[in-house]
CSV table of C-alpha atoms in Angstrom, one decimal:
chain,number,residue,atom,x,y,z
H,30,MET,CA,95.1,0.8,-38.6
H,31,THR,CA,96.3,3.4,-36.1
H,32,GLY,CA,92.8,3.4,-34.7
H,33,ASP,CA,93.5,-0.2,-33.5
H,34,LEU,CA,96.1,1.2,-31.3
H,35,GLU,CA,94.2,4.2,-30.1
H,36,HIS,CA,90.9,2.5,-29.2
H,37,GLY,CA,91.4,-1.2,-29.4
H,38,SER,CA,92.8,-4.1,-27.4
H,39,GLU,CA,96.3,-5.4,-27.1
H,40,LEU,CA,95.4,-8.2,-29.6
H,41,ALA,CA,94.3,-5.5,-32.1
H,42,ALA,CA,97.6,-3.6,-31.5
H,43,ARG,CA,99.7,-6.7,-32.1
H,44,THR,CA,97.7,-7.5,-35.2
H,45,ALA,CA,98.3,-4.0,-36.6
H,46,LEU,CA,102.0,-4.3,-35.9
H,47,ASN,CA,102.2,-7.7,-37.4
H,48,ILE,CA,100.6,-6.2,-40.6
H,49,TYR,CA,103.2,-3.4,-40.6
H,50,MET,CA,106.0,-6.0,-40.2
H,51,ASP,CA,104.7,-8.0,-43.1
H,52,PHE,CA,104.0,-5.0,-45.4
H,53,ALA,CA,106.6,-2.6,-44.1
H,54,ARG,CA,107.4,-1.4,-47.7
H,55,GLU,CA,103.7,-0.6,-48.4
H,56,PHE,CA,103.4,2.1,-45.7
H,57,SER,CA,104.5,5.7,-46.1
H,58,VAL,CA,107.1,6.7,-43.6
H,59,ASP,CA,104.8,9.2,-42.0
H,60,SER,CA,102.0,6.6,-41.5
H,61,ALA,CA,104.6,4.1,-40.1
H,62,LEU,CA,105.9,6.6,-37.7
H,63,GLU,CA,102.4,7.5,-36.5
H,64,LEU,CA,101.6,3.9,-36.0
H,65,LEU,CA,104.7,3.2,-34.1
H,66,ARG,CA,104.4,6.3,-31.8
H,67,LYS,CA,100.8,5.2,-30.9
H,68,ALA,CA,102.1,1.7,-30.2
H,69,ARG,CA,104.9,2.9,-28.0
H,70,SER,CA,102.7,5.2,-26.0
H,71,ALA,CA,99.8,2.6,-25.5
H,72,GLY,CA,101.7,1.2,-22.5
H,73,TRP,CA,100.9,-2.4,-23.4
H,74,HIS,CA,103.8,-4.6,-22.1
H,75,SER,CA,103.2,-7.5,-24.4
H,76,ILE,CA,103.7,-5.5,-27.6
H,77,ASP,CA,107.0,-3.9,-26.6
H,78,ASN,CA,109.3,-6.3,-28.5
H,79,LYS,CA,107.1,-6.1,-31.5
H,80,VAL,CA,107.3,-2.2,-31.5
H,81,CYS,CA,111.1,-2.5,-31.3
H,82,GLN,CA,111.3,-4.9,-34.2
H,83,ALA,CA,109.0,-2.6,-36.3
H,84,ILE,CA,111.0,0.5,-35.6
H,85,CYS,CA,114.2,-1.4,-36.6
H,86,ARG,CA,112.4,-2.5,-39.8
H,87,LEU,CA,111.3,1.2,-40.5
H,88,SER,CA,114.9,2.4,-39.9
H,89,SER,CA,116.2,0.3,-42.8
H,90,ARG,CA,114.2,2.4,-45.2
H,91,PHE,CA,116.4,5.5,-44.4
H,92,GLN,CA,119.8,6.5,-45.7
H,93,ALA,CA,122.0,8.9,-43.7
H,94,GLU,CA,121.1,11.8,-46.0
H,95,ASP,CA,117.3,11.1,-45.5
H,96,ILE,CA,117.2,11.8,-41.7
H,97,ASP,CA,118.0,15.6,-41.7
H,98,GLU,CA,114.3,16.4,-41.4
H,99,LEU,CA,113.6,13.8,-38.8
H,100,GLU,CA,116.6,15.0,-36.8
H,101,LEU,CA,115.3,18.5,-36.9
H,102,THR,CA,112.1,17.5,-35.1
H,103,LEU,CA,114.4,16.3,-32.2
H,104,ARG,CA,116.0,19.7,-31.7
H,105,ASP,CA,113.1,21.0,-29.7
H,106,ASN,CA,111.4,17.6,-28.7
H,107,MET,CA,113.7,14.9,-27.5
H,108,SER,CA,110.7,13.1,-26.0
H,109,ASP,CA,109.7,11.8,-29.5
H,110,THR,CA,111.5,8.5,-28.8
H,111,THR,CA,110.2,6.7,-31.9
H,112,SER,CA,111.8,9.3,-34.2
H,113,LEU,CA,114.8,9.3,-31.9
H,114,ILE,CA,115.4,5.6,-32.2
H,115,VAL,CA,115.0,5.7,-36.0
H,116,VAL,CA,117.6,8.4,-36.2
H,117,LEU,CA,119.9,6.5,-33.7
H,118,TRP,CA,119.6,3.3,-35.9
H,119,VAL,CA,120.6,5.2,-39.1
H,120,LEU,CA,123.5,6.9,-37.4
H,121,PHE,CA,124.5,3.6,-35.8
H,122,MET,CA,124.6,1.8,-39.2
H,123,ASN,CA,126.6,4.6,-40.8
H,124,ASP,CA,128.9,5.4,-38.0
H,125,SER,CA,132.1,4.7,-40.0
H,126,ILE,CA,131.5,8.0,-41.8
H,127,ASN,CA,133.3,10.7,-39.9
H,128,SER,CA,130.6,13.4,-40.2
H,129,ILE,CA,127.9,10.8,-39.1
H,130,HIS,CA,130.2,9.6,-36.2
H,131,GLU,CA,130.3,13.1,-34.9
H,132,ARG,CA,126.5,13.7,-35.2
H,133,ARG,CA,125.9,10.3,-33.4
H,134,ASN,CA,128.1,11.5,-30.5
H,135,ARG,CA,126.4,14.8,-30.2
H,136,LEU,CA,123.0,13.0,-30.0
H,137,ILE,CA,124.3,10.6,-27.4
H,138,THR,CA,125.5,13.5,-25.3
H,139,ARG,CA,122.0,15.1,-25.6
H,140,ILE,CA,120.3,11.9,-24.5
H,141,ILE,CA,122.4,11.6,-21.5
H,142,THR,CA,122.1,15.2,-20.4
H,143,GLU,CA,118.4,15.9,-21.5
H,144,ILE,CA,116.6,12.6,-21.2
H,145,PRO,CA,118.7,10.4,-18.8
H,146,ASP,CA,115.5,8.4,-17.9
H,147,HIS,CA,114.8,7.4,-21.6
H,148,ASP,CA,113.3,4.1,-22.5
H,149,ILE,CA,115.6,3.2,-25.4
H,150,ARG,CA,116.1,-0.5,-25.0
H,151,GLU,CA,118.5,-0.9,-28.0
H,152,LEU,CA,121.5,-0.3,-25.9
H,153,PRO,CA,124.2,-0.4,-28.8
H,154,LEU,CA,122.5,2.7,-30.4
H,155,ILE,CA,123.4,4.9,-27.4
H,156,THR,CA,126.9,3.7,-26.6
H,157,PRO,CA,130.0,5.1,-28.2
H,158,SER,CA,132.2,3.2,-30.8
H,159,MET,CA,134.4,0.8,-28.8
H,160,ASN,CA,137.7,2.5,-30.0
H,161,ASP,CA,136.5,6.0,-29.0
H,162,THR,CA,138.0,5.8,-25.5
H,163,GLU,CA,137.9,9.5,-24.8
H,164,PHE,CA,134.3,9.8,-25.6
H,165,TRP,CA,133.5,6.8,-23.4
H,166,GLN,CA,135.0,8.6,-20.4
H,167,GLU,CA,133.2,11.8,-21.2
H,168,CYS,CA,130.0,9.9,-21.3
H,169,LEU,CA,130.7,8.1,-18.1
H,170,SER,CA,131.4,11.4,-16.4
H,171,LEU,CA,128.1,12.7,-17.6
H,172,TRP,CA,126.3,9.6,-16.2
H,173,VAL,CA,128.1,10.0,-12.8
H,174,ALA,CA,126.8,13.6,-12.6
H,175,GLN,CA,123.2,12.4,-13.5
H,176,VAL,CA,123.3,9.7,-10.9
H,177,ARG,CA,124.3,12.2,-8.2
H,178,VAL,CA,121.1,14.2,-9.0
H,179,TRP,CA,118.8,11.2,-9.6
H,180,ARG,CA,120.1,8.8,-6.9
H,181,ASN,CA,116.7,7.3,-6.3
H,182,ASN,CA,115.3,7.3,-9.8
H,183,PRO,CA,115.6,3.7,-11.1
H,184,ALA,CA,115.2,4.7,-14.7
H,185,VAL,CA,118.1,7.0,-14.6
H,186,LEU,CA,120.2,4.5,-12.4
H,187,GLY,CA,119.3,1.6,-14.8
H,188,ASN,CA,120.4,3.5,-17.9
H,189,ALA,CA,123.6,4.7,-16.2
H,190,ALA,CA,124.4,1.2,-15.0
H,191,GLN,CA,123.7,-0.3,-18.5
H,192,PHE,CA,126.2,2.2,-20.0
H,193,ALA,CA,128.8,1.6,-17.3
H,194,SER,CA,128.5,-2.2,-17.9
H,195,PHE,CA,130.7,-1.8,-21.1
H,196,CYS,CA,133.5,0.1,-19.5
H,197,ASP,CA,133.4,0.1,-15.5
H,198,TYR,CA,132.3,-3.2,-13.9
H,199,ASN,CA,132.5,-1.9,-10.4
H,200,THR,CA,130.5,1.3,-11.0
H,201,SER,CA,127.9,-0.7,-13.0
H,202,ALA,CA,127.5,-3.2,-10.2
H,203,GLU,CA,127.1,-0.4,-7.7
H,204,TRP,CA,124.3,1.3,-9.7
H,205,PHE,CA,122.4,-2.0,-10.4
H,206,LEU,CA,122.6,-2.7,-6.6
H,207,GLN,CA,121.0,0.8,-6.0
H,208,CYS,CA,118.3,0.0,-8.6
H,209,LYS,CA,117.4,-3.1,-6.6
H,210,ARG,CA,117.3,-1.0,-3.4
H,211,VAL,CA,115.0,1.6,-4.8
H,212,ASP,CA,112.9,-0.7,-7.1
H,213,PRO,CA,113.0,-4.1,-5.3
H,214,THR,CA,110.2,-5.8,-7.1
H,215,ASN,CA,111.4,-5.2,-10.6
H,216,PRO,CA,113.0,-8.3,-12.2
H,217,ALA,CA,115.0,-6.2,-14.6
H,218,TRP,CA,117.7,-5.3,-12.0
H,219,PRO,CA,118.7,-8.7,-10.7
H,220,HIS,CA,118.4,-10.0,-14.3
H,221,GLN,CA,120.9,-7.3,-15.5
H,222,LEU,CA,123.1,-7.7,-12.5
H,223,GLY,CA,123.4,-11.4,-13.0
H,224,LEU,CA,124.4,-10.9,-16.7
H,225,LEU,CA,127.0,-8.4,-15.5
H,226,TYR,CA,128.5,-10.9,-13.1
H,227,LEU,CA,128.5,-13.6,-15.9
H,228,ARG,CA,130.4,-11.2,-18.3
H,229,GLU,CA,132.9,-10.5,-15.5
H,230,GLN,CA,133.3,-14.1,-14.8
H,231,ASN,CA,134.2,-14.8,-18.5
H,232,ARG,CA,136.6,-11.8,-18.4
H,233,ARG,CA,138.6,-12.9,-15.4
H,234,GLY,CA,141.2,-15.7,-15.6
H,235,VAL,CA,141.3,-16.8,-11.9
H,236,PRO,CA,139.3,-19.9,-11.1
H,237,THR,CA,138.3,-18.8,-7.6
H,238,ASP,CA,136.8,-15.6,-9.0
H,239,HIS,CA,134.9,-17.7,-11.5
H,240,GLU,CA,133.3,-19.8,-8.7
H,241,VAL,CA,132.3,-16.7,-6.7
H,242,LEU,CA,130.9,-14.7,-9.6
H,243,SER,CA,129.1,-17.7,-11.1
H,244,ALA,CA,127.3,-18.3,-7.7
H,245,MET,CA,126.4,-14.5,-7.5
H,246,ALA,CA,125.1,-14.5,-11.1
H,247,ILE,CA,123.0,-17.6,-10.6
H,248,SER,CA,121.6,-16.2,-7.5
H,249,GLU,CA,120.6,-12.9,-9.1
H,250,LEU,CA,119.1,-14.7,-12.0
H,251,GLU,CA,117.0,-17.0,-9.8
H,252,GLN,CA,115.8,-13.9,-8.0
H,253,ALA,CA,114.9,-12.3,-11.3
H,254,LEU,CA,112.9,-15.4,-12.3
H,255,SER,CA,111.0,-15.4,-9.1
H,256,LEU,CA,110.0,-11.7,-9.7
H,257,SER,CA,109.0,-12.1,-13.3
H,258,LYS,CA,105.2,-11.9,-13.6
H,259,HIS,CA,104.7,-11.3,-17.3
H,260,ALA,CA,104.5,-14.3,-19.6
H,261,ASP,CA,106.7,-12.5,-22.2
H,262,ASP,CA,109.5,-11.5,-19.7
H,263,LYS,CA,110.0,-14.9,-17.9
H,264,PRO,CA,111.5,-16.9,-20.8
H,265,ALA,CA,114.3,-14.4,-21.4
H,266,VAL,CA,115.4,-14.6,-17.8
H,267,GLU,CA,114.9,-18.4,-17.6
H,268,ILE,CA,117.0,-18.9,-20.8
H,269,ASP,CA,119.9,-16.8,-19.2
H,270,LEU,CA,119.6,-18.8,-16.0
H,271,MET,CA,119.5,-22.2,-17.8
H,272,THR,CA,122.6,-21.0,-19.8
H,273,ALA,CA,124.5,-19.9,-16.6
H,274,LEU,CA,123.7,-23.3,-15.0
H,275,PHE,CA,124.8,-25.2,-18.0
H,276,ASP,CA,128.0,-23.2,-18.3
H,277,ASN,CA,128.7,-24.1,-14.6
H,278,ARG,CA,128.0,-27.7,-15.1
H,279,ARG,CA,124.9,-27.8,-13.0
H,280,PHE,CA,123.2,-29.9,-15.6
H,281,ALA,CA,120.3,-31.3,-13.6
H,282,GLU,CA,119.1,-27.7,-12.9
H,283,ALA,CA,119.8,-26.6,-16.4
H,284,ARG,CA,117.8,-29.6,-17.8
H,285,SER,CA,114.9,-28.7,-15.5
H,286,HIS,CA,114.6,-25.2,-16.8
H,287,ALA,CA,115.1,-26.3,-20.4
H,288,ASN,CA,112.2,-28.7,-20.1
H,289,SER,CA,110.1,-25.9,-18.3
H,290,LEU,CA,110.8,-23.5,-21.2
H,291,ILE,CA,109.6,-26.0,-23.8
H,292,ARG,CA,106.6,-26.9,-21.8
H,293,GLU,CA,105.4,-23.4,-21.4
H,294,CYS,CA,106.6,-21.7,-24.6
H,295,HIS,CA,103.1,-21.6,-26.0
H,296,ILE,CA,102.0,-19.2,-23.2
H,297,ASN,CA,104.3,-16.4,-24.5
H,298,PRO,CA,102.5,-14.1,-26.8
H,299,ASP,CA,105.5,-13.1,-28.8
H,300,PRO,CA,106.6,-15.6,-31.5
H,301,TRP,CA,110.1,-14.4,-31.4
H,302,GLN,CA,110.4,-15.3,-27.7
H,303,ARG,CA,108.7,-18.7,-28.4
H,304,GLY,CA,111.3,-19.4,-31.0
H,305,LEU,CA,114.1,-18.4,-28.6
H,306,SER,CA,112.7,-20.7,-26.0
H,307,VAL,CA,112.5,-23.7,-28.3
H,308,PHE,CA,115.9,-23.2,-29.9
H,309,ASN,CA,118.0,-22.5,-26.7
H,310,SER,CA,116.3,-25.2,-24.6
H,311,ASN,CA,116.8,-27.9,-27.2
H,312,THR,CA,120.3,-26.8,-27.8
H,313,ILE,CA,121.2,-27.2,-24.1
H,314,LEU,CA,119.3,-30.5,-23.8
H,315,GLY,CA,121.2,-31.8,-27.0
H,316,LEU,CA,124.6,-30.8,-25.7
H,317,MET,CA,123.9,-32.6,-22.4
H,318,SER,CA,122.6,-35.7,-24.4
H,319,LEU,CA,125.9,-35.7,-26.4
H,320,ALA,CA,127.9,-35.4,-23.3
H,321,GLU,CA,126.1,-38.5,-21.9
H,322,GLY,CA,126.9,-40.4,-25.0
H,323,ASP,CA,123.4,-40.4,-26.5
H,324,ALA,CA,124.0,-39.1,-30.0
H,325,ALA,CA,120.5,-40.2,-31.3
H,326,LYS,CA,118.9,-38.0,-28.6
H,327,ALA,CA,121.2,-35.1,-29.4
H,328,LYS,CA,120.2,-35.3,-33.0
H,329,ASP,CA,116.5,-35.3,-32.1
H,330,HIS,CA,117.1,-32.0,-30.0
H,331,LEU,CA,119.1,-30.5,-32.9
H,332,LEU,CA,116.0,-30.8,-35.3
H,333,ALA,CA,113.6,-29.9,-32.5
H,334,SER,CA,115.4,-26.7,-31.9
H,335,VAL,CA,114.0,-25.2,-35.2
H,336,THR,CA,110.8,-27.2,-35.3
H,337,PRO,CA,107.6,-25.5,-34.0
H,338,PRO,CA,106.3,-27.9,-31.3
H,339,ASP,CA,102.6,-26.9,-31.9
H,340,GLU,CA,100.3,-25.1,-34.2
H,341,GLN,CA,101.3,-21.5,-33.2
H,342,ILE,CA,103.6,-19.3,-35.1
H,343,TYR,CA,107.3,-19.5,-34.1
H,344,TYR,CA,109.8,-16.9,-35.4
H,345,PHE,CA,113.5,-18.2,-35.4
H,346,PHE,CA,116.4,-15.8,-35.8
H,347,PRO,CA,118.7,-15.3,-38.8
H,348,PRO,CA,122.1,-17.0,-38.8
H,349,ARG,CA,124.1,-14.2,-37.2
H,350,VAL,CA,122.6,-15.2,-33.8
H,351,PHE,CA,121.9,-18.9,-34.3
H,352,GLU,CA,123.7,-20.9,-31.7
H,353,MET,CA,125.7,-23.5,-33.7
H,354,LEU,CA,127.6,-25.3,-31.0
H,355,LEU,CA,125.4,-28.5,-31.0
H,356,ALA,CA,125.6,-28.7,-34.8
H,357,LYS,CA,129.3,-28.2,-34.7
H,358,LYS,CA,129.8,-31.0,-32.3
H,359,LEU,CA,127.6,-33.4,-34.3
H,360,LEU,CA,129.6,-32.5,-37.4
H,361,LYS,CA,132.7,-33.4,-35.4
H,362,ASN,CA,131.2,-36.7,-34.8
H,363,GLY,CA,130.4,-37.4,-38.4
H,364,GLU,CA,126.7,-36.7,-38.1
H,365,PHE,CA,126.5,-34.9,-41.6
H,366,ALA,CA,123.0,-36.0,-42.6
H,367,SER,CA,121.4,-34.7,-39.3
H,368,VAL,CA,123.2,-31.4,-39.6
H,369,ARG,CA,122.3,-31.1,-43.2
H,370,SER,CA,118.6,-31.6,-42.3
H,371,PHE,CA,119.0,-29.0,-39.5
H,372,LEU,CA,120.4,-26.5,-41.9
H,373,ILE,CA,117.5,-27.0,-44.3
H,374,LEU,CA,115.1,-26.2,-41.4
H,375,CYS,CA,117.1,-23.3,-40.5
H,376,SER,CA,117.0,-21.9,-44.2
H,377,LYS,CA,113.1,-22.2,-44.0
H,378,ALA,CA,112.8,-20.6,-40.7
H,379,SER,CA,115.2,-17.7,-41.3
H,380,ASP,CA,115.5,-14.6,-43.4
H,381,PRO,CA,114.8,-15.6,-47.1
H,382,ASP,CA,117.5,-13.2,-48.2
H,383,SER,CA,120.1,-15.2,-46.3
H,384,SER,CA,122.4,-17.5,-48.4
H,385,ILE,CA,124.6,-18.8,-45.6
H,386,PHE,CA,122.6,-21.9,-45.0
H,387,SER,CA,122.6,-22.8,-48.7
H,388,LYS,CA,126.4,-22.4,-48.7
H,389,TRP,CA,126.8,-24.7,-45.7
H,390,ILE,CA,124.5,-27.3,-47.2
H,391,ARG,CA,126.4,-27.1,-50.5
H,392,GLU,CA,129.7,-27.7,-48.6
H,393,ILE,CA,128.3,-30.8,-46.9
H,394,ASP,CA,127.1,-32.0,-50.3
H,395,GLN,CA,130.6,-31.7,-51.6
H,396,GLY,CA,132.0,-33.7,-48.8
H,397,LEU,CA,133.4,-30.7,-47.0
H,398,THR,CA,133.0,-29.7,-43.3
H,399,PRO,CA,131.4,-26.2,-43.2
H,400,ASP,CA,132.6,-23.7,-40.5
H,401,LEU,CA,129.4,-22.9,-38.7
H,402,GLY,CA,130.8,-19.8,-37.1
H,403,SER,CA,131.2,-18.8,-33.5
H,404,HIS,CA,129.0,-19.8,-30.7
H,405,LEU,CA,127.5,-18.0,-27.8
H,406,TYR,CA,127.8,-20.7,-25.0
H,407,LYS,CA,131.0,-21.8,-23.5
H,408,ASP,CA,131.8,-25.5,-24.1
H,409,SER,CA,130.8,-26.9,-20.7
H,410,SER,CA,129.4,-30.3,-21.8
H,411,GLY,CA,132.9,-32.0,-22.0
């Protein structure tokens, strides 16, 4: 199968990765690492997300004590990013153990100092624990030093800005703006800057700040969308723009983007991105229908949010990231039957090991109102 990645097409590579994802337990660790290294180095943009998912799947096969040998390979070769990400995943999942926490911090420090231009997209893996304030400041100082040296390197600037976005809004914004200056056609920078402005908008309590920051965020996201050339990049940007417009009560524009995402979702080669487009767009459309007093249309959108609109494969995410605001509002309106049907569809589309949907369905059957958990969107629909 690794030959498919070395000599074949993007389609062959995606097929090989799909096989690995379906039969991850059947592959030896060495074979899996070889496959993923070749996939990562092939340079095919359309399989990047699939590679990240496969690396995460591989990481779940390790325990903390199993990675010593893998970590040894990184002592002299930090450029093996596939092994590096596997190690980071395992350390991240076991960070509550003191000895593991210290190992993880040492590795984060090495990443900043030795490979500041790394291509590690899983940002939580390379950020300190939230309560480790002293190490946060140490890392930020290391990034400041790297930016002084690599002022015109967008990879270093982008990594530094991403890190600072967790702890220093002004520094992060400054570095993202510098990214835009040195790499003006890359949609990643206005996209990330727009998300930074939205997080800061949510953090601040002053209404005038909200208006200014929301306008800045939407402007950046619109710019990012106009720069997005890849079919598998565009939906992520458009989902964030649609959500920002909805949160700021610009419903006509949000509806236009939602309809666009549904209309064009089949173009995206990644079934996870297709699923995100369908789910988020219908959630927004349903919330707006409910705000307009059209409960019947809102229920239709609820069911459509987890229903593939065509014959392609659509992957929907497990419950920890499902947006449940529309279902919660319909429950509040007494629409228990529709929400029950939605939860059944969720259970079929999600991780088969998940029991949360069964629990919620059982509670509805018992005449109870299930707590569907927290939501990602602000309640802007009134």
